[in-house]
XYZ file of C-alpha atoms in Angstrom:
158
model
C -7.273 -5.762 -22.041
C -4.505 -4.813 -20.099
C -2.735 -7.621 -18.052
C -1.115 -5.358 -15.896
C -0.998 -5.814 -11.753
C -1.175 -3.102 -10.061
C -1.339 -2.039 -5.939
C -3.307 0.869 -4.763
C -1.457 2.051 -1.388
C -3.308 4.909 0.648
C -1.372 7.420 2.509
C -1.530 8.323 6.485
C -4.072 8.477 8.310
C -6.309 7.342 4.895
C -8.344 4.267 4.163
C -8.700 2.123 0.936
C -11.368 4.791 0.547
C -9.450 7.015 -1.025
C -8.869 5.005 -4.503
C -12.921 4.066 -3.904
C -14.929 5.988 -2.910
C -17.502 7.784 -3.801
C -15.351 10.266 -5.452
C -12.379 9.214 -6.057
C -12.900 5.512 -8.157
C -9.160 4.680 -9.092
C -9.650 0.625 -9.995
C -12.681 1.944 -12.326
C -10.889 4.705 -14.085
C -7.773 2.262 -14.763
C -10.336 -0.626 -15.844
C -12.253 2.320 -18.318
C -9.144 2.727 -19.899
C -8.539 -1.268 -21.084
C -6.941 -2.830 -17.526
C -7.838 -6.045 -16.305
C -9.780 -4.968 -13.128
C -8.807 -8.275 -11.508
C -5.409 -7.325 -11.234
C -6.350 -4.762 -9.887
C -5.877 -3.702 -5.740
C -6.186 -1.934 -2.838
C -4.294 -2.544 -0.046
C -5.459 -3.186 3.323
C -2.588 -1.850 5.783
C -4.935 -4.167 8.876
C -6.874 -3.719 11.899
C -5.191 -3.459 15.242
C -7.256 -4.167 18.414
C -7.139 -1.164 20.939
C -9.093 -1.454 24.277
C -11.334 -4.292 22.909
C -12.034 -2.295 19.848
C -10.775 -3.000 15.911
C -9.201 -0.429 14.752
C -7.906 0.184 10.899
C -4.107 0.407 11.816
C -2.901 3.521 9.388
C -1.354 5.675 12.222
C 0.709 2.577 12.604
C 4.338 1.067 12.418
C 4.932 1.048 8.722
C 7.335 -2.395 9.226
C 4.399 -3.641 10.514
C 2.077 -2.028 7.935
C 4.414 -3.072 4.805
C 5.061 -6.749 6.253
C 1.131 -7.263 4.520
C 2.762 -6.391 1.077
C 4.085 -10.164 1.665
C 1.765 -12.330 3.685
C 0.593 -14.244 0.255
C 0.008 -17.577 2.210
C -1.924 -15.507 5.380
C -5.073 -17.428 6.009
C -6.956 -13.828 6.046
C -8.476 -13.404 2.724
C -7.463 -9.814 2.781
C -3.928 -10.065 3.330
C -3.509 -11.990 0.384
C -5.546 -9.214 -1.683
C -3.044 -6.911 -0.400
C 0.799 -9.234 -1.334
C 2.608 -8.412 -3.465
C 3.361 -12.736 -4.248
C 0.044 -13.256 -4.119
C -0.944 -10.357 -7.163
C 2.223 -11.586 -8.885
C 0.667 -14.588 -9.273
C -2.805 -14.030 -9.756
C -1.261 -12.029 -12.784
C 0.730 -14.461 -14.283
C -1.750 -17.278 -13.474
C -3.944 -15.021 -16.749
C -1.259 -14.599 -19.003
C 0.396 -10.917 -17.716
C 3.314 -10.206 -16.109
C 5.093 -10.951 -12.769
C 6.365 -7.386 -12.169
C 3.786 -5.553 -10.241
C 3.035 -2.107 -10.827
C 2.923 -0.314 -6.995
C 0.976 3.456 -6.885
C 1.263 4.689 -3.591
C 0.409 8.091 -2.397
C 2.266 10.276 0.323
C 2.907 7.476 3.535
C 2.027 5.253 1.336
C 5.478 5.402 -0.989
C 7.491 5.070 2.351
C 5.381 1.566 3.147
C 6.169 0.590 -0.892
C 10.247 1.879 -0.016
C 11.058 0.278 2.936
C 9.056 -2.990 1.448
C 11.442 -2.397 -1.536
C 14.446 -2.666 0.365
C 14.287 -5.674 2.273
C 16.554 -7.936 0.719
C 16.893 -9.541 4.444
C 14.253 -10.355 6.378
C 13.202 -7.881 9.603
C 11.984 -8.400 12.381
C 8.186 -9.128 10.893
C 9.939 -11.433 8.569
C 9.357 -9.370 5.603
C 11.022 -9.824 2.359
C 11.354 -8.385 -0.962
C 11.511 -11.490 -3.404
C 12.338 -8.841 -6.640
C 8.925 -9.026 -8.142
C 8.076 -5.103 -7.931
C 8.413 -3.581 -11.462
C 7.666 -0.306 -11.409
C 6.986 1.934 -8.243
C 5.088 5.625 -8.607
C 5.336 7.862 -6.146
C 2.702 10.579 -5.776
C 3.678 13.514 -2.987
C 5.552 10.920 -0.698
C 8.089 12.710 1.211
C 11.315 11.041 1.137
C 12.757 13.387 3.023
C 11.060 13.918 6.012
C 8.222 16.671 6.669
C 9.060 20.009 7.491
C 7.780 21.318 11.365
C 7.450 24.852 9.518
C 5.277 23.407 7.022
C 2.573 21.988 9.497
C 3.096 24.438 12.187
C 2.397 27.777 9.563
C -0.617 27.976 9.447
C -1.655 28.325 12.993
C -1.859 31.550 14.465
C 0.993 32.838 16.361
C -1.011 34.227 19.130
C -2.016 30.631 20.580
């Protein structure tokens, strides 16, 4: 059994189901290749309340979303499961390494990158504590997105 803590972070306008849905069972794939399923977690961006409705926060402020990576001692079990520190502690308790691997897709990579830059606390209280060993970025727009690429497929006679 490979004791490697892995946290999967989805992208903009996505959800944890992007990693675990009917056609994309990435945690199952990792487990089938020998990784300990107890150390594979899917990051949850969290929920906000708008107009009295609970809405998944997949379009929110990256700084606020990144703060969930740093909340190991939260009372909310979903937040704990999404915490790098909690996953690191759980790995060590199982005999694994303290360093977590982040696998981040699209803007999820921007969330991870922001988190990793927080040597001192930001306005949300987020601080990186050095417990990430590797980051795998999948389609992360590190240099931004060119608006022409977004608008190019649109008809010109609108």
